[in-house]
Coordinates of C-alpha atoms in Angstrom, one line a residue:
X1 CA 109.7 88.5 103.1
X2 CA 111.0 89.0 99.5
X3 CA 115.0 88.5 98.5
X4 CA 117.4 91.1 99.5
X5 CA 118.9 92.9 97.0
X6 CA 122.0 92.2 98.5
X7 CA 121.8 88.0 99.3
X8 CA 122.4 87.4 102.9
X9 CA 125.9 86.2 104.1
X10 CA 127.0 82.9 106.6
X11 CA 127.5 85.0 109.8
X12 CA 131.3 83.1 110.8
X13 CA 133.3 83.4 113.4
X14 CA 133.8 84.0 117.0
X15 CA 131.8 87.3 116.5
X16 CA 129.5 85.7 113.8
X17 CA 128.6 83.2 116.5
X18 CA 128.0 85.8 119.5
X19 CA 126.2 87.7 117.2
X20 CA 123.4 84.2 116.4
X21 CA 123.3 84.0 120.0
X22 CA 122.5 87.6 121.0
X23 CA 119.8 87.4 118.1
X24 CA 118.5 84.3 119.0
X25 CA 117.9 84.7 122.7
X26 CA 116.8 89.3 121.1
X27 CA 114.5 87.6 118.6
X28 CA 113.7 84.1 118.7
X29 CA 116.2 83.3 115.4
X30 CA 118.7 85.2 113.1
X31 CA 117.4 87.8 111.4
X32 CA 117.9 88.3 107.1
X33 CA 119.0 91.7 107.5
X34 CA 122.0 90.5 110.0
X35 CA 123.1 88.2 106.8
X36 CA 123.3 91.6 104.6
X37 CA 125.1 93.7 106.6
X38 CA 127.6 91.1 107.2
X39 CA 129.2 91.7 104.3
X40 CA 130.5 95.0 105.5
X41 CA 131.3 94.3 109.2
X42 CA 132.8 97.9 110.1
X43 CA 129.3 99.3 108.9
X44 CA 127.3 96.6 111.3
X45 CA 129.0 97.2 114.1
X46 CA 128.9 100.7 114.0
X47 CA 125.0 101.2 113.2
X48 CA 124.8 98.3 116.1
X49 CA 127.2 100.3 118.4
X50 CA 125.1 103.5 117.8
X51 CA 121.8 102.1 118.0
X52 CA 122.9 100.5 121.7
X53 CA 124.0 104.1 122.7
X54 CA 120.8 105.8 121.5
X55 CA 119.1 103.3 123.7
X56 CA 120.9 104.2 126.3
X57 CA 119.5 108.2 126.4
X58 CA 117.0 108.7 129.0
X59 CA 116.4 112.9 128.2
X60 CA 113.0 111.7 126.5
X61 CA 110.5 109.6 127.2
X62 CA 111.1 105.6 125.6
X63 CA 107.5 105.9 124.3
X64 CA 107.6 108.9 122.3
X65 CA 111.1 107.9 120.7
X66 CA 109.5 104.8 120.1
X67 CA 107.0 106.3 118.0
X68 CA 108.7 108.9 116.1
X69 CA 110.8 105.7 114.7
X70 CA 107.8 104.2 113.8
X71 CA 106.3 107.0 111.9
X72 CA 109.3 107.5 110.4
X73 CA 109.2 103.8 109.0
X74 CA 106.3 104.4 107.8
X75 CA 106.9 107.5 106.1
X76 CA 109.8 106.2 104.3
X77 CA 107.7 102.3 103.8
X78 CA 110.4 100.5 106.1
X79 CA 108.5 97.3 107.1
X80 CA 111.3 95.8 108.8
X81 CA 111.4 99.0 111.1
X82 CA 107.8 99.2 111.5
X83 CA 107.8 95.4 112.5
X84 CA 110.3 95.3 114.8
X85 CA 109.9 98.4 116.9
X86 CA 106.2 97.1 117.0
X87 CA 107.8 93.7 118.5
X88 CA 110.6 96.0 120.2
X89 CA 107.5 97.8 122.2
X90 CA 105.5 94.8 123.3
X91 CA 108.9 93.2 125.0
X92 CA 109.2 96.6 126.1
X93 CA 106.4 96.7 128.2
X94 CA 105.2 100.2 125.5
X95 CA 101.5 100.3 124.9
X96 CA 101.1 98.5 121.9
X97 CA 97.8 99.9 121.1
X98 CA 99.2 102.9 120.0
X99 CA 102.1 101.3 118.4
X100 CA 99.8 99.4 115.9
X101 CA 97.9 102.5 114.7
X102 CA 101.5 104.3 114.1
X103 CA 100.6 103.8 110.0
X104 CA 97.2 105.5 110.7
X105 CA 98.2 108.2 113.3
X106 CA 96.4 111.1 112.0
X107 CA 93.2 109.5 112.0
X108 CA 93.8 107.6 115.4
X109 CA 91.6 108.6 118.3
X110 CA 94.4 106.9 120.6
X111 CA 97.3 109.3 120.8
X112 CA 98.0 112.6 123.3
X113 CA 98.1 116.0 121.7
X114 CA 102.0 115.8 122.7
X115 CA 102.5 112.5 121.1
X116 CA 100.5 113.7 117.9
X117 CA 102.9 117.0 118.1
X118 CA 105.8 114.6 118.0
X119 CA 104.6 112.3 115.1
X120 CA 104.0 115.5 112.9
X121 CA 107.6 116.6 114.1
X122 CA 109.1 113.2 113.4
X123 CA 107.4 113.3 109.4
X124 CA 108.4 117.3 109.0
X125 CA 112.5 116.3 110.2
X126 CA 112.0 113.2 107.9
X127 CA 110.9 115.3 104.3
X128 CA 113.1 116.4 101.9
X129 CA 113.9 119.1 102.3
X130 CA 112.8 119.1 105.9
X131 CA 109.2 120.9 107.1
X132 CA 110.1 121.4 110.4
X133 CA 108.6 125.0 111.7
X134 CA 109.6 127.1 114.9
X135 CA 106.6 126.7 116.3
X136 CA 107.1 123.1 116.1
X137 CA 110.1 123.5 118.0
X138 CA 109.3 126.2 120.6
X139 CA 106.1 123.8 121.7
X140 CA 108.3 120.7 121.6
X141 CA 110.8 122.7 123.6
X142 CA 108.2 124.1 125.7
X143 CA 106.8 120.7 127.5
X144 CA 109.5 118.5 126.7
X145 CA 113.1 121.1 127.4
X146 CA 115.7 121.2 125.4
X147 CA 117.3 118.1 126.2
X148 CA 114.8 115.7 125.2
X149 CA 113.8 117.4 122.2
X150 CA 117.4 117.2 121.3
X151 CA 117.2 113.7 122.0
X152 CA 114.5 113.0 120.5
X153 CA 115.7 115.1 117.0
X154 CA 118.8 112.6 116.7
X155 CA 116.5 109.4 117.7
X156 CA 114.7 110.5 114.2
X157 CA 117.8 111.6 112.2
X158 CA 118.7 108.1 113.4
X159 CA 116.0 106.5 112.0
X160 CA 116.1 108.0 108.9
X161 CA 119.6 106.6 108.6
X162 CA 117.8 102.7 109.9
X163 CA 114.8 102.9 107.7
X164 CA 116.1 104.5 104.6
X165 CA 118.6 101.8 104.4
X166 CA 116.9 99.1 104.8
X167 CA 114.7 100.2 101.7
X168 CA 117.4 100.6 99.9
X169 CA 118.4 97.1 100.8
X170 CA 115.0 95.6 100.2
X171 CA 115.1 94.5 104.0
X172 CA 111.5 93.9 105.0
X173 CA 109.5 93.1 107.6
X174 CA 110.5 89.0 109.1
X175 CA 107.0 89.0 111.1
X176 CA 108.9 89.7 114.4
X177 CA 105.5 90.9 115.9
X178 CA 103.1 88.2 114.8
X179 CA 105.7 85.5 116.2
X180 CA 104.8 86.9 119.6
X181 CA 101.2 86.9 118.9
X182 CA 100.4 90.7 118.4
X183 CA 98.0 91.7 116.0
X184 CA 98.6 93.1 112.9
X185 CA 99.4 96.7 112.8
X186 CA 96.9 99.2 111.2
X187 CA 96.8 100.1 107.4
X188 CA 98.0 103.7 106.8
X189 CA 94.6 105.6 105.7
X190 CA 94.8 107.2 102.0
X191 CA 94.9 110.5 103.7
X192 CA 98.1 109.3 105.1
X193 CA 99.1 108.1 101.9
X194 CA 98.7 111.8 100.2
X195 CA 100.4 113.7 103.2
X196 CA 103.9 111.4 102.6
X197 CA 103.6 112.1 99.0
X198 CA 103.5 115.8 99.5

């Protein structure tokens, strides 16, 4: 991993030390990115608060939130997000097969129609401004109901929020997933490439 643009900070304290512990026992050690948000705690604790509670939603299935946070990461080039939800779907118990060929999706012989439908949704929310059709919707709406594609919608507005500020950051990718022995994920394919470009 490469510096921070914002140096981490000594986590301190009696919440400082509940949050080493939680990360420890989450992650196997403290990660960078804890350091740089602790120097706005109001702003940790609520993305941490929020991100519990979108956990917490059980209208859609975990899988295909999973990966519309992963294509999303790699949309916007988050390899922090891209590492740990790989990590995040191993402990998990996600298939992790897919998970690795999130960067190459499109040319993946691995995913459903409905899980390609929601990686193509999760990239058209994601542009600016967004590409998101009604007939996206109305098929989304169609075989998953209303609920979970509401669900799922805010799961990728939330990662937008995740992933675009981690960038911003320069908070990359601490090699959560190859601690635990998974294999590298897939490179995205030059097609790929062109399609977040346009």
């Amino acid at each position: 991993m490469t510096s921070t643009r914002i140096p981490p900070k000594e986590l301190t304290g009696l919440y400082g030390a509940m949050a080493k512990l939680f990360a420890s026992r989450t992650f196997g050690r403290v990660p960078k990115s804890l350091g740089v948000m602790w120097h706005h705690l109001p702003v940790l604790k609520a993305s941490m608060g929020f991100g519990q509670k979108v956990q917490k939603w059980d209208q859609c299935d975990e899988s295909l939130k999973s990966y519309a946070h992963m294509v999303v990461a790699s949309l916007v080039g988050c390899s922090f997000c891209l590492d740990f939800n790989y990590f995040m779907a191993h402990n998990h118990g996600l298939d992790v097969a897919k998970a690795r060929e999130i960067p190459r999706w499109r040319e993946s012989a691995v995913f459903t129609s409905l899980e390609r439908e929601v990686l193509e949704y999760a990239e058209a929310v994601s542009q600016t401004p967004p590409t998101v059709t009604d007939e996206m919707v109305a098929s989304l709406r169609a075989q998953l109901g209303a609920a979970a594609l509401i669900e799922l919608t805010t799961v990728i507005g939330f990662a937008n929020l995740t992933t675009r500020s981690n960038t911003a950051l320069g908070i990359e990718s601490e090699g959560f997933a190859a601690s635990c022995g998974l294999k590298p994920m897939a490179q995205p394919s030059a097609r790929l490439g062109e399609a977040s470009a346009s």
